Tab-separated table of C-alpha atoms in Angstrom:
chain	number	residue	atom	x	y	z
U	1	MET	CA	-18.459	-2.099	14.602
U	2	THR	CA	-16.070	0.975	15.154
U	3	ARG	CA	-13.471	2.239	12.762
U	4	VAL	CA	-9.831	1.830	13.785
U	5	PRO	CA	-7.573	4.781	12.651
U	6	ILE	CA	-4.317	3.744	11.063
U	7	ARG	CA	-1.164	5.453	12.040
U	8	TYR	CA	0.992	7.286	9.587
U	9	GLY	CA	3.367	4.846	7.961
U	10	ALA	CA	1.506	1.788	9.065
U	11	ARG	CA	0.305	-0.756	6.556
U	12	PRO	CA	-3.486	-0.970	6.319
U	13	CYS	CA	-5.564	-4.049	6.222
U	14	SER	CA	-5.674	-5.352	2.820
U	15	LEU	CA	-7.667	-7.837	0.671
U	16	VAL	CA	-6.007	-10.047	-1.906
U	17	VAL	CA	-8.625	-11.252	-4.369
U	18	CYS	CA	-7.731	-14.407	-6.334
U	19	ARG	CA	-8.290	-13.982	-10.048
U	20	GLY	CA	-6.485	-16.967	-11.396
U	21	CYS	CA	-7.490	-20.099	-13.139
U	22	CYS	CA	-10.536	-20.931	-11.204
U	23	CYS	CA	-11.520	-17.841	-9.115
U	24	GLY	CA	-13.187	-15.143	-11.103
U	25	ASP	CA	-13.985	-17.647	-13.818
U	26	ALA	CA	-17.554	-17.609	-15.058
U	27	ARG	CA	-17.253	-21.193	-16.320
U	28	LYS	CA	-16.762	-22.409	-12.614
U	29	HIS	CA	-19.348	-20.084	-11.209
U	30	PRO	CA	-21.474	-18.705	-13.900
U	31	GLY	CA	-24.047	-17.059	-11.515
U	32	THR	CA	-21.452	-14.672	-10.048
U	33	ASP	CA	-20.538	-11.267	-11.331
U	34	HIS	CA	-16.845	-11.639	-10.886
U	35	ALA	CA	-15.861	-8.300	-12.521
U	36	GLY	CA	-18.546	-6.550	-10.448
U	37	GLN	CA	-17.236	-8.083	-7.068
U	38	LEU	CA	-13.773	-6.682	-7.921
U	39	ASP	CA	-15.197	-3.455	-8.889
U	40	ARG	CA	-16.991	-3.168	-5.684
U	41	LEU	CA	-14.189	-3.898	-3.498
U	42	ARG	CA	-11.915	-1.454	-5.216
U	43	ALA	CA	-14.590	1.193	-4.916
U	44	ALA	CA	-14.901	0.524	-1.324
U	45	ALA	CA	-11.050	0.667	-0.829
U	46	ALA	CA	-10.804	4.024	-2.779
U	47	ALA	CA	-13.649	5.557	-0.529
U	48	SER	CA	-11.886	4.298	2.628
U	49	GLY	CA	-9.483	6.974	2.803
U	50	GLY	CA	-6.525	4.482	3.031
U	51	ARG	CA	-7.937	2.225	5.753
U	52	PHE	CA	-7.687	-0.713	3.449
U	53	ALA	CA	-6.487	-1.607	0.193
U	54	VAL	CA	-7.239	-4.319	-2.638
U	55	ARG	CA	-5.000	-6.133	-4.955
U	56	THR	CA	-5.336	-9.259	-6.942
U	57	SER	CA	-3.393	-12.486	-7.487
U	58	ASP	CA	-3.107	-14.966	-10.240
U	59	CYS	CA	-3.661	-18.015	-8.219
U	60	LEU	CA	-3.606	-18.728	-4.410
U	61	GLY	CA	-3.626	-22.363	-4.878
U	62	VAL	CA	-7.058	-23.330	-3.188
U	63	CYS	CA	-9.119	-23.735	-6.433
U	64	GLU	CA	-11.400	-26.071	-4.703
U	65	HIS	CA	-12.587	-23.078	-2.543
U	66	ALA	CA	-13.071	-20.598	-5.363
U	67	ASN	CA	-13.516	-17.566	-5.228
U	68	VAL	CA	-10.892	-16.739	-2.581
U	69	VAL	CA	-10.268	-13.634	-0.702
U	70	VAL	CA	-7.416	-13.225	1.858
U	71	VAL	CA	-7.926	-10.526	4.506
U	72	GLN	CA	-4.488	-9.447	5.530
U	73	PRO	CA	-4.180	-7.785	8.966
U	74	SER	CA	-2.884	-4.079	9.202
U	75	THR	CA	0.465	-3.272	10.906
U	76	GLU	CA	-1.660	-2.774	14.165
U	77	GLY	CA	-3.763	-5.919	13.728
U	78	ARG	CA	-0.505	-8.002	13.319
U	79	ARG	CA	1.018	-6.490	16.392
U	80	ARG	CA	-2.243	-7.692	18.354
U	81	GLY	CA	-1.824	-11.190	16.966
U	82	GLY	CA	-3.841	-11.055	13.663
U	83	ARG	CA	-2.862	-13.267	10.828
U	84	ALA	CA	-4.075	-13.506	7.312
U	85	ALA	CA	-7.627	-14.902	7.133
U	86	TRP	CA	-8.546	-17.029	4.017
U	87	VAL	CA	-12.182	-16.908	2.906
U	88	GLY	CA	-13.563	-19.353	0.614
U	89	PHE	CA	-16.587	-19.407	-1.597
U	90	ALA	CA	-16.770	-15.501	-1.859
U	91	LEU	CA	-19.585	-15.698	-4.362
U	92	ASP	CA	-22.240	-13.312	-3.263
U	93	ASP	CA	-23.070	-9.912	-2.021
U	94	ASP	CA	-23.682	-11.166	1.672
U	95	CYS	CA	-20.123	-12.487	1.663
U	96	LEU	CA	-18.746	-9.282	0.251
U	97	ASP	CA	-20.634	-7.159	2.892
U	98	ASP	CA	-19.175	-9.231	5.640
U	99	ILE	CA	-15.700	-8.964	4.185
U	100	LEU	CA	-16.067	-5.112	3.895
U	101	ALA	CA	-17.701	-4.758	7.355
U	102	TRP	CA	-14.874	-6.674	8.849
U	103	THR	CA	-12.184	-4.697	7.022
U	104	GLU	CA	-13.956	-1.434	7.988
U	105	ALA	CA	-13.862	-2.614	11.605
U	106	GLY	CA	-9.954	-3.176	11.335
U	107	GLY	CA	-9.820	-6.871	10.345
U	108	PRO	CA	-7.716	-9.658	11.707
U	109	GLY	CA	-6.324	-8.905	15.193
U	110	LEU	CA	-8.474	-5.811	15.691
U	111	ALA	CA	-11.990	-7.224	15.248
U	112	PRO	CA	-13.526	-10.697	15.072
U	113	PRO	CA	-14.894	-11.793	11.592
U	114	PRO	CA	-18.710	-11.606	11.410
U	115	PRO	CA	-20.242	-14.833	12.417
U	116	ALA	CA	-21.288	-16.044	8.833
U	117	LEU	CA	-17.934	-15.078	7.352
U	118	ALA	CA	-16.273	-17.159	10.231
U	119	LEU	CA	-17.894	-20.141	8.699
U	120	GLN	CA	-16.250	-19.363	5.307
U	121	LEU	CA	-12.678	-19.349	6.564
U	122	ILE	CA	-10.493	-22.021	5.162
U	123	ASP	CA	-6.942	-23.128	5.615
U	124	PRO	CA	-4.238	-21.616	3.455
U	125	PRO	CA	-2.464	-24.094	1.141
U	126	LYS	CA	0.337	-26.089	2.483
U	127	ASN	CA	3.453	-25.424	0.532
């Protein structure tokens, strides 16, 4: 995958990591290093030179799919038709590898998700 440069003033691709009532809860998924996942994503964002950002949310409303990460397109990705992609069951290193690879390649609108990650895409909640 090739890196997509971002233009000055453009919003980069971003990851919204759910860490509410179910996501990030060791009682629901005791075999997952929830803090380690978040640390890894934040370290990758810091090392990306501004190509992507990470933030957390208290609850994204799809607890049955915990842990959830939303991959939001960059400004350019949105211009090219990309929309937020909701990833469910983000519980292991392989999933994080795929999320980071997709984000590094530009994310929604600029690159397709890795095939295994595409199988984990879920519908956002209906408001």
